[in-house]
Coordinates of C-alpha atoms and ligand atoms in Angstrom, one line a residue:
X108 CA 146.0 108.0 82.5
X109 CA 142.7 107.7 84.3
X110 CA 144.4 107.5 87.6
X111 CA 146.6 110.5 86.8
X112 CA 143.3 112.3 85.8
X113 CA 142.2 111.7 89.5
X114 CA 140.3 108.4 89.4
X115 CA 140.1 106.8 92.9
X116 CA 139.0 103.4 91.2
X117 CA 139.9 101.9 87.9
X118 CA 138.5 98.9 86.3
X119 CA 140.4 95.8 85.2
X120 CA 139.9 95.2 81.5
X121 CA 138.0 92.0 82.0
X122 CA 134.4 92.8 81.0
X123 CA 134.2 89.8 78.7
X124 CA 137.0 87.7 80.2
X125 CA 134.9 84.7 81.1
X126 CA 134.8 81.4 79.1
X127 CA 131.2 82.0 77.7
X128 CA 132.2 85.1 75.8
X129 CA 135.8 84.1 75.1
X130 CA 134.3 80.9 73.3
X131 CA 133.6 83.1 70.4
X132 CA 137.3 83.4 69.8
X133 CA 138.2 80.0 71.0
X134 CA 140.2 81.5 73.9
X135 CA 138.0 80.2 76.7
X136 CA 141.0 78.3 78.2
X137 CA 142.7 81.6 78.7
X138 CA 139.9 83.1 80.8
X139 CA 141.5 82.4 84.2
X140 CA 144.9 83.8 83.2
X141 CA 143.5 86.9 81.4
X142 CA 141.7 87.9 84.8
X143 CA 144.9 87.4 86.9
X144 CA 147.0 89.3 84.5
X145 CA 144.4 92.0 83.9
X146 CA 144.2 92.7 87.6
X147 CA 147.9 92.6 88.1
X148 CA 148.3 95.3 85.3
X149 CA 145.6 97.5 87.0
X150 CA 147.2 96.8 90.4
X151 CA 150.6 97.9 89.3
X152 CA 149.2 101.1 87.7
X153 CA 147.1 101.9 90.9
X154 CA 150.0 101.3 93.3
X155 CA 152.4 103.4 91.2
X156 CA 150.1 106.4 91.2
X157 CA 149.3 105.9 94.8
X158 CA 152.8 106.1 95.6
X159 CA 153.3 109.2 93.6
X160 CA 150.4 111.0 94.9
X161 CA 150.0 109.6 98.3
X162 CA 146.3 109.2 97.7
X163 CA 144.9 105.6 97.9
X164 CA 143.9 103.9 94.7
X165 CA 141.6 101.0 94.2
X166 CA 141.1 98.4 91.4
X167 CA 137.8 97.0 90.6
X168 CA 137.4 93.6 88.9
X169 CA 135.0 94.2 86.0
X170 CA 132.5 91.3 85.5
X171 CA 130.3 91.8 82.5
X172 CA 127.0 90.4 81.8
X173 CA 128.4 87.9 79.2
X174 CA 126.9 87.6 75.7
X175 CA 124.1 85.2 76.9
X176 CA 121.1 85.8 78.9
X177 CA 119.2 83.6 81.3
X178 CA 115.8 85.1 81.2
X179 CA 115.2 85.5 77.5
X180 CA 114.8 82.9 74.8
X181 CA 116.6 83.6 71.5
X182 CA 114.0 81.5 69.6
X183 CA 110.6 83.1 69.2
X184 CA 109.0 79.8 68.8
X185 CA 110.7 78.1 71.7
X186 CA 110.1 80.3 74.8
X187 CA 111.6 77.7 77.2
X188 CA 114.8 77.6 75.4
X189 CA 118.0 79.3 76.8
X190 CA 121.4 79.6 75.2
X191 CA 122.9 78.9 78.7
X192 CA 121.7 77.8 82.2
X193 CA 122.3 79.2 85.6
X194 CA 125.0 76.6 86.7
X195 CA 127.1 77.1 83.5
X196 CA 127.1 80.9 84.0
X197 CA 127.7 80.6 87.7
X198 CA 130.9 78.5 87.1
X199 CA 132.1 80.8 84.3
X200 CA 131.8 83.7 86.6
X201 CA 133.5 81.7 89.5
X202 CA 136.4 81.1 87.3
X203 CA 136.7 84.8 86.5
X204 CA 136.2 85.9 90.1
X205 CA 139.0 83.5 91.2
X206 CA 141.3 85.0 88.7
X207 CA 140.4 88.5 89.7
X208 CA 141.1 87.8 93.4
X209 CA 144.5 86.2 92.6
X210 CA 145.5 89.2 90.6
X211 CA 144.7 91.4 93.6
X212 CA 141.4 93.4 93.0
X213 CA 139.9 95.3 95.8
X214 CA 136.3 95.1 94.7
X215 CA 134.1 93.2 92.4
X216 CA 132.2 95.2 89.8
X217 CA 129.3 93.2 88.5
X218 CA 128.2 95.7 85.7
X219 CA 126.1 96.5 82.8
X220 CA 123.5 94.1 84.1
X221 CA 120.6 93.7 81.5
X222 CA 119.3 90.4 83.1
X223 CA 119.0 90.1 86.8
X224 CA 119.2 86.4 86.8
X225 CA 122.7 86.7 85.2
X226 CA 123.6 89.1 88.0
X227 CA 122.3 86.6 90.6
X228 CA 124.6 83.9 89.2
X229 CA 127.5 86.3 89.4
X230 CA 126.7 87.2 93.0
X231 CA 126.6 83.6 94.0
X232 CA 129.8 82.8 92.1
X233 CA 131.6 85.6 93.9
X234 CA 130.4 84.6 97.3
X235 CA 131.3 80.9 96.7
X236 CA 134.8 81.8 95.5
X237 CA 135.4 84.2 98.5
X238 CA 134.3 81.4 100.8
X239 CA 136.5 78.9 99.1
X240 CA 139.5 81.3 99.2
X241 CA 138.8 82.6 102.6
X242 CA 138.9 86.3 101.6
X243 CA 136.3 89.1 101.5
X244 CA 135.9 91.3 98.6
X245 CA 133.1 93.8 98.5
X246 CA 130.7 94.1 95.5
X247 CA 129.5 96.9 93.5
X248 CA 126.4 96.0 91.4
X249 CA 125.6 98.1 88.4
X250 CA 122.5 97.8 86.2
X251 CA 121.9 99.2 82.7
X252 CA 118.5 100.3 81.3
X253 CA 118.0 100.1 77.6
X254 CA 115.4 102.6 76.8
X255 CA 113.0 105.3 78.2
X256 CA 110.8 102.6 79.8
X257 CA 113.4 102.5 82.7
X258 CA 113.4 98.7 82.5
X259 CA 116.3 96.3 82.0
X260 CA 116.5 94.4 78.7
X261 CA 114.9 91.6 80.4
X262 CA 112.0 93.8 81.5
X263 CA 112.6 94.6 85.3
X264 CA 112.0 98.1 86.6
X265 CA 114.7 99.6 88.8
X266 CA 113.0 99.0 92.0
X267 CA 112.2 95.4 91.2
X268 CA 116.0 95.0 90.3
X269 CA 117.1 96.4 93.6
X270 CA 114.7 94.0 95.6
X271 CA 116.1 91.1 93.6
X272 CA 119.7 91.7 94.4
X273 CA 119.7 93.4 97.9
X274 CA 120.5 90.1 99.5
X275 CA 124.0 90.5 98.1
X276 CA 124.6 93.5 100.6
X277 CA 126.7 95.3 98.0
X278 CA 129.1 98.1 98.8
X279 CA 127.3 100.2 96.2
X280 CA 124.5 99.7 93.6
X281 CA 124.2 101.9 90.5
X282 CA 123.8 102.5 86.9
X283 CA 126.2 102.3 84.1
X284 CA 126.5 102.5 80.3
X285 CA 122.9 103.0 79.4
X286 CA 121.6 105.9 77.6
X287 CA 123.8 108.7 78.7
X288 CA 123.6 110.9 81.7
X289 CA 120.5 112.9 80.8
X290 CA 118.3 109.9 80.1
X291 CA 119.3 108.2 83.2
X292 CA 118.2 110.9 85.5
X293 CA 114.9 109.4 86.8
X294 CA 116.4 106.0 87.4
X295 CA 119.4 107.3 89.4
X296 CA 117.0 109.4 91.5
X297 CA 114.9 106.4 92.2
X298 CA 117.8 104.1 93.1
X299 CA 119.3 106.7 95.3
X300 CA 115.9 106.9 97.3
X301 CA 115.5 103.2 97.8
X302 CA 119.0 101.7 98.2
X303 CA 120.4 101.4 101.8
X304 CA 123.9 101.3 100.5
X305 CA 126.1 103.6 98.5
X306 CA 125.1 104.4 94.9
X307 CA 127.3 104.7 91.8
X308 CA 126.8 106.0 88.3
X309 CA 129.2 105.9 85.4
X310 CA 127.3 106.8 82.0
X311 CA 128.4 106.5 78.5
X312 CA 129.5 109.7 76.9
X313 CA 126.1 110.1 75.3
X314 CA 124.4 107.9 72.9
X315 CA 126.5 106.5 70.1
X316 CA 126.4 108.4 66.9
X317 CA 125.9 106.6 63.4
X318 CA 129.7 105.5 63.6
X319 CA 129.2 104.0 66.9
X320 CA 131.1 106.8 68.5
X321 CA 130.3 108.9 71.5
X322 CA 130.1 112.7 71.2
X323 CA 129.5 114.1 74.6
X324 CA 132.3 116.4 75.6
X325 CA 133.8 116.3 79.1
X326 CA 131.9 119.5 79.8
X327 CA 128.6 118.2 78.6
X328 CA 128.9 115.2 80.7
X329 CA 130.1 117.1 83.7
X330 CA 127.0 119.4 83.5
X331 CA 124.7 116.4 83.8
X332 CA 126.6 114.7 86.5
X333 CA 127.0 117.9 88.5
X334 CA 123.2 118.0 88.7
X335 CA 123.2 114.4 90.3
X336 CA 125.8 115.6 92.7
X337 CA 123.7 118.7 93.7
X338 CA 120.7 116.5 94.2
X339 CA 122.9 114.1 96.5
X340 CA 122.2 111.0 94.5
X341 CA 125.7 109.7 94.4
X342 CA 128.5 108.2 96.1
X343 CA 130.7 107.0 93.3
X344 CA 130.7 108.6 89.9
X345 CA 132.7 108.0 86.6
X346 CA 132.6 107.3 83.0
X347 CA 131.8 104.2 80.8
X348 CA 131.9 103.8 77.0
X349 CA 133.3 106.7 75.1
X350 CA 134.7 108.6 78.2
X351 CA 138.3 109.5 78.3
X352 CA 140.8 110.6 81.0
X353 CA 139.9 114.1 80.1
X354 CA 136.2 113.4 80.9
X355 CA 137.2 111.8 84.3
X356 CA 139.3 114.8 85.1
X357 CA 136.6 117.3 84.5
X358 CA 133.9 115.4 86.2
X359 CA 136.2 114.6 89.2
X360 CA 137.2 118.3 89.7
X361 CA 133.4 119.3 89.6
X362 CA 131.9 116.7 91.8
X363 CA 134.6 117.1 94.6
X364 CA 132.8 120.5 95.4
X365 CA 129.8 118.5 96.6
X366 CA 129.1 116.3 99.7
X367 CA 128.6 112.6 98.8
X368 CA 125.1 111.3 99.2
X369 CA 124.0 110.2 102.7
X370 CA 122.9 106.6 102.8
X371 CA 119.3 106.3 104.0
X372 CA 118.4 103.9 106.7
X373 CA 115.9 101.2 105.8
X374 CA 114.2 103.3 102.9
X375 CA 111.7 100.5 102.4
X376 CA 111.0 99.1 105.8
X377 CA 108.4 96.6 104.5
X378 CA 108.2 93.0 103.3
X379 CA 109.1 93.1 99.6
X380 CA 109.2 90.6 96.8
X381 CA 109.6 91.2 92.9
X382 CA 108.7 89.9 89.6
X383 CA 109.5 92.3 86.8
X384 CA 107.7 94.8 89.0
X385 CA 108.1 95.2 92.8
X386 CA 105.6 94.0 95.4
X387 CA 105.9 95.9 98.7
X388 CA 103.6 94.9 101.4
X389 CA 102.8 98.0 103.5
X390 CA 100.7 97.9 106.4
X391 CA 97.9 99.6 104.4
X392 CA 98.3 97.3 101.5
X393 CA 95.6 95.1 100.3
X394 CA 95.7 91.6 101.5
X395 CA 98.1 89.6 99.4
X396 CA 96.6 86.9 97.2
X397 CA 98.7 84.0 96.0
X398 CA 97.2 82.2 93.0
X399 CA 96.8 78.4 93.5
X400 CA 95.9 77.0 90.2
X401 CA 99.2 76.6 88.6
X402 CA 99.7 73.6 90.7
X403 CA 99.6 70.0 89.2
X404 CA 98.3 68.7 92.6
X405 CA 95.7 71.3 93.0
X406 CA 94.2 71.4 89.6
X407 CA 93.3 68.4 87.3
X408 CA 93.2 70.8 84.3
X409 CA 96.7 72.2 84.9
X410 CA 98.1 68.8 85.5
X411 CA 96.6 67.6 82.2
X412 CA 98.2 70.5 80.3
X413 CA 101.6 69.9 81.9
X414 CA 101.5 66.2 81.2
X415 CA 100.5 66.8 77.6
X416 CA 103.3 69.5 77.5
X417 CA 100.7 71.9 76.3
X418 CA 102.5 74.8 77.8
X419 CA 100.5 77.4 75.9
X420 CA 97.4 76.6 77.5
X421 CA 99.1 76.1 81.0
X422 CA 100.3 79.7 80.5
X423 CA 96.6 80.8 80.2
X424 CA 96.0 79.2 83.7
X425 CA 98.7 81.5 85.1
X426 CA 97.3 84.4 83.3
X427 CA 93.8 83.7 84.6
X428 CA 95.2 83.8 88.1
X429 CA 96.9 87.2 87.6
X430 CA 93.8 88.6 86.0
X431 CA 91.8 87.3 89.0
X432 CA 93.8 89.3 91.3
X433 CA 96.7 87.0 92.3
X434 CA 99.6 89.2 93.6
X435 CA 101.9 86.2 93.8
X436 CA 101.8 82.9 91.6
X437 CA 102.2 79.7 93.3
X438 CA 103.9 77.0 91.0
X439 CA 104.0 73.3 91.8
X440 CA 105.0 70.4 89.6
X441 CA 105.2 67.6 92.2
X442 CA 103.4 64.7 90.5
X443 CA 104.5 61.0 90.6
X444 CA 105.5 60.4 87.0
X445 CA 106.3 64.0 86.0
X446 CA 109.9 65.0 85.8
X447 CA 109.2 67.8 88.4
X448 CA 112.6 69.6 87.9
X449 CA 112.3 69.7 84.2
X450 CA 108.6 70.8 84.2
X451 CA 109.4 73.5 86.9
X452 CA 112.2 74.8 84.8
X453 CA 110.3 74.9 81.6
X454 CA 107.3 76.4 82.9
X455 CA 109.0 79.2 84.7
X456 CA 111.0 80.0 81.8
X457 CA 108.0 80.2 79.6
X458 CA 106.1 82.5 82.1
X459 CA 109.2 84.6 82.3
X460 CA 108.7 85.6 78.7
X461 CA 105.1 86.7 79.4
X462 CA 105.3 90.2 80.8
X463 CA 101.7 90.2 82.0
X464 CA 102.4 87.1 84.3
X465 CA 106.0 87.6 85.0
X466 CA 105.3 91.2 86.5
X467 CA 104.3 89.4 89.7
X468 CA 106.6 87.3 92.0
X469 CA 106.8 83.6 91.8
X470 CA 106.2 81.2 94.8
X471 CA 108.3 78.1 94.0
X472 CA 106.3 75.3 95.6
X473 CA 107.6 71.7 96.1
X474 CA 108.2 69.2 98.7
X475 CA 111.4 68.2 97.0
X476 CA 114.3 70.6 97.6
X477 CA 116.0 69.9 94.4
X478 CA 112.9 71.1 92.6
X479 CA 112.9 74.3 94.7
X480 CA 116.5 75.0 93.8
X481 CA 115.9 74.4 90.1
X482 CA 112.9 77.0 90.5
X483 CA 115.3 79.6 92.1
X484 CA 117.7 79.2 89.2
X485 CA 115.0 80.2 86.8
X486 CA 113.3 83.2 88.4
X487 CA 114.7 86.7 87.9
X488 CA 112.9 88.4 90.7
X489 CA 112.8 87.9 94.5
X490 CA 110.9 84.7 94.9
X491 CA 109.1 82.9 97.7
X492 CA 110.1 79.4 98.5
X493 CA 107.1 77.0 99.5
X494 CA 108.1 75.6 101.9
X495 CA 110.6 74.4 104.5
X496 CA 109.9 72.9 107.9
X497 CA 111.5 71.1 110.8
X498 CA 110.1 67.8 109.6
X499 CA 113.5 66.4 109.1
X500 CA 115.1 68.0 112.1
X501 CA 117.2 71.3 112.5
X502 CA 120.2 70.5 110.4
X503 CA 118.4 69.9 107.2
X504 CA 116.2 72.9 107.8
X505 CA 119.2 75.2 108.3
X506 CA 121.0 73.8 105.3
X507 CA 118.1 74.4 103.0
X508 CA 117.3 77.8 104.4
X509 CA 121.1 78.9 103.9
X510 CA 120.8 77.8 100.3
X511 CA 117.6 79.8 99.7
X512 CA 119.1 82.7 101.2
X513 CA 122.0 82.6 98.7
X514 CA 119.3 83.2 96.0
X515 CA 117.8 86.1 98.0
X516 CA 114.3 84.5 98.3
X517 CA 111.7 84.6 101.1
X518 CA 110.7 81.4 102.9
X519 CA 107.4 79.9 103.9
X520 CA 107.7 77.7 106.9
X521 CA 105.1 75.1 107.5
X522 CA 104.0 74.1 111.0
X523 CA 105.6 70.7 111.0
X524 CA 108.4 69.4 113.2
X525 CA 110.1 66.1 114.0
X526 CA 106.7 64.9 115.7
X527 CA 104.8 65.7 112.6
X528 CA 102.1 68.2 111.6
X529 CA 101.0 70.6 114.3
X530 CA 97.2 70.6 115.0
X531 CA 96.7 72.2 118.4
X532 CA 96.9 75.9 118.8
X533 CA 100.1 75.5 121.2
X534 CA 102.1 73.1 118.9
X535 CA 101.5 75.4 115.9
X536 CA 102.7 78.5 117.9
X537 CA 105.7 76.6 119.4
X538 CA 106.9 75.6 115.9
X539 CA 106.5 79.1 114.9
X540 CA 108.6 80.3 117.7
X541 CA 111.3 77.7 117.3
X542 CA 111.6 78.0 113.4
X543 CA 111.7 81.8 113.5
X544 CA 114.4 81.7 116.1
X545 CA 116.5 79.5 114.1
X546 CA 116.0 81.3 110.9
X547 CA 116.7 84.7 112.3
X548 CA 119.6 84.0 114.9
X549 CA 121.3 81.0 113.1
X550 CA 120.8 81.6 109.5
X551 CA 120.6 85.2 109.4
X552 CA 117.1 85.8 108.0
X553 CA 115.2 89.1 108.4
X554 CA 111.7 88.4 109.9
X555 CA 110.2 90.3 107.0
X556 CA 111.5 87.4 104.6
X557 CA 109.6 84.8 106.6
X558 CA 106.1 83.6 106.0
X559 CA 104.7 81.2 108.5
X560 CA 102.0 78.8 107.5
X561 CA 100.2 77.3 110.6
X562 CA 98.4 74.7 108.6
X563 CA 95.0 75.0 107.2
X564 CA 93.6 71.6 107.7
X565 CA 90.4 70.0 106.4
X566 CA 87.3 70.4 108.7
X567 CA 84.0 68.6 108.5
X568 CA 85.4 65.3 107.8
X569 CA 83.4 63.4 110.2
X570 CA 86.4 62.8 112.3
X571 CA 85.9 64.0 116.0
X572 CA 89.6 65.1 116.2
X573 CA 89.3 67.4 113.1
X574 CA 86.5 69.5 114.8
X575 CA 88.8 72.2 116.1
X576 CA 91.4 72.5 113.3
X577 CA 89.9 75.7 111.9
X578 CA 89.5 77.5 115.3
X579 CA 93.1 76.3 116.3
X580 CA 94.5 77.8 113.1
X581 CA 92.7 81.1 113.6
X582 CA 94.0 81.4 117.2
X583 CA 97.4 80.4 116.2
X584 CA 97.5 83.2 113.6
X585 CA 96.5 85.7 116.2
X586 CA 99.1 84.6 118.6
X587 CA 101.9 84.5 116.0
X588 CA 100.9 88.0 114.5
X589 CA 101.1 89.4 118.0
X590 CA 104.5 87.8 118.9
X591 CA 106.1 88.4 115.5
X592 CA 104.5 91.4 113.8
X593 CA 107.2 91.4 111.0
X594 CA 106.6 87.9 110.0
X595 CA 103.9 87.3 107.4
X596 CA 101.4 84.6 108.0
X597 CA 99.9 82.4 105.1
X598 CA 98.0 79.3 104.3
X599 CA 96.2 77.3 101.7
X600 CA 92.7 78.2 102.1
X601 CA 91.1 75.7 99.7
X602 CA 92.4 72.8 102.1
X603 CA 89.7 73.6 104.5
X604 CA 86.9 72.3 102.4
X605 CA 88.3 69.0 100.8
X606 CA 85.4 67.2 102.6
X607 CA 83.1 68.9 100.3
X608 CA 84.8 68.0 97.1
X609 CA 82.2 68.0 94.3
X610 CA 80.3 70.7 95.9
X611 CA 81.7 73.9 94.6
X612 CA 79.1 76.2 96.2
X613 CA 79.6 74.9 99.6
X614 CA 83.3 74.9 99.1
X615 CA 83.6 78.5 97.8
X616 CA 81.4 79.8 100.6
X617 CA 83.6 78.0 103.1
X618 CA 86.7 79.6 101.6
X619 CA 85.5 83.1 101.8
X620 CA 83.9 82.7 105.3
X621 CA 87.2 81.2 106.6
X622 CA 89.2 84.0 104.8
X623 CA 87.1 86.5 106.4
X624 CA 87.8 85.3 109.9
X625 CA 91.4 84.6 109.2
X626 CA 92.0 88.2 108.0
X627 CA 90.2 89.4 111.2
X628 CA 92.7 87.2 113.1
X629 CA 95.5 89.1 111.2
X630 CA 96.4 86.7 108.3
X631 CA 98.6 88.6 105.9
X632 CA 98.5 86.4 102.8
X633 CA 96.6 83.3 101.5
X634 CA 96.9 80.8 98.7
X635 CA 93.6 80.9 96.9
X636 CA 91.9 80.3 93.5
X637 CA 92.2 83.9 92.5
X638 CA 89.2 85.3 91.0
X639 CA 86.9 82.7 92.3
X640 CA 86.2 83.9 95.9
X641 CA 82.7 84.8 96.7
X642 CA 81.9 87.9 98.6
X643 CA 81.4 87.1 102.3
X644 CA 78.3 89.2 102.7
X645 CA 76.8 87.6 99.5
X646 CA 76.7 84.1 101.1
X647 CA 73.2 82.9 102.0
X648 CA 72.6 83.5 105.7
X649 CA 71.9 79.8 106.4
X650 CA 74.9 78.5 104.7
X651 CA 77.1 80.9 106.3
X652 CA 75.9 80.2 109.8
X653 CA 76.4 76.5 109.3
X654 CA 79.9 77.2 108.1
X655 CA 80.7 79.5 110.9
Ligands
THG87 N1 100.2 75.7 102.4 C1 101.3 76.0 101.6 N2 101.3 75.6 100.4 C2 100.3 74.9 99.8 C3 99.2 74.6 100.6 C4 99.2 75.0 102.0 N3 100.3 74.5 98.5 C5 99.4 73.6 98.0 C6 98.1 73.8 98.6 N4 98.2 73.8 100.1 C7 97.4 75.0 98.3 N5 96.8 74.9 96.9 C8 95.7 74.3 96.6 C9 95.3 74.1 95.2 C10 94.1 73.7 94.9 C11 93.4 73.1 95.9 C12 93.6 73.2 97.2 C13 94.8 73.7 97.6 C14 92.0 72.4 95.4 N6 91.9 71.8 94.2 C15 90.8 71.1 93.8 C16 90.6 69.8 94.6 O1 91.7 69.2 95.0 O2 89.5 69.4 94.8 C17 91.1 70.7 92.4 C18 89.9 70.6 91.6 C19 90.3 70.6 90.1 O3 90.9 69.6 89.7 O4 90.0 71.7 89.4 O5 91.2 72.3 96.3 O6 98.3 74.7 102.7 N7 102.2 76.7 102.1

């Protein structure tokens, strides 16, 4: 009936046809079959109407959010608890995607997204299944906002949502379900401005009434959606809960009088990350500060709290970094006896439930790739991985970078290679050149998603060969910024002063002096103790001269 009403695309009736939702009815073993059969039913109808009318019809495999969420704890007293984990969800989605492909869908429709981490699991599942089956099926990714805050249920803004999933390179991104067409207006406008792909919108027929029914008539809904078409915000339009073939017919007739939206080219041409909120690094943005203290190797206090599993106090360390001006939060759990994977998972889950912290993007810091991947499975936004390098050779570097890319994260690359840590200016720049070439040409990374760390090494150790470490770093930064303007440069500033441990006045003066010169050399971001940097001009002259 929807096809006869003029729909070009119909959805399969598979919104909850994965084993997680089906477990509520003990029908989880039927999940695969449900998807195959649902796709076949839709396929048959679409093919019939296509034949009758001579107009091509498509079927979209509906992949719902499931009834579990990866970013929210159902237990108020246990913020690290989740009803499900990333791998379980990904596997359930994969089973569904396999069935949908077997049944013959033309496109995946990952829809009604209320938690972006669930959506990331679905995206990875679809990509893995396509690779396994040797087919390509485009994706439409459709989010839902729950109230007038314009955020998803798990707290992300629309822009942060887009930044978190744009790596999927979807055929279209859009909004569905939600409030009803009037309330969706500002969010649809925003999405259409920032997405460099097609946009879609299929609202409910208004808000449900006290009986859970939807009252908006076809004409009412058409009037709202006609405005969207007039404003050129849409490429794909339709109806969700409460809409009937009549709604579809009326909407279709009206919007066909308008030109579809033109896809903008690179609407956000800058480096971008996200937490619950977006972080777009424009040329005129302030310097990007990365908070270093949520690092068990970098803070005795934080390590003690994590070892004692005093997560409540550990969260305060994170909050302190954010309040001190951190734009990104570095999290590192690499400590001998600690179960680093478990600690990374738990801490990231807990801070995910603290909006004042979760608003900023996370830097997942570990020297163990397993811990990095665990981190990526527990962040909703577009994260930064810290770090990869050529230390173990090109093959491992590429393999790890490919994995990180699946999660849509940016990468810090350290100036390390098979010969070890680069200390000369030339070696640092050569590693930058080689790693950036591999990431962009062989792995498909955008330069904007690479951060290069040319190694801030400790000076004033008394060792002759350490004398030029700082100047070599600054010169390397200048050269890398010149050659790769889109790549971001970074570094751990507090490393410079380890030789003055126990002398915080000198250390803090060294940090801000070094940062002052590094910023002049073009440094874009730095890992620092946010909130504890002295102002360069306030440093006593004699001390500053010695440092310089
Ligand atoms: N590059 C990249 N990542 C990094 C580093 C880098 N991550 C870790 C580190 N280096 C940056 N972070 C810190 C954090 C803390 C300190 C130094 C660097 C520090 N801590 C005091 C100390 O060790 O003396 C801790 C004192 C205390 O216990 O409170 O100096 O270079 N990509």
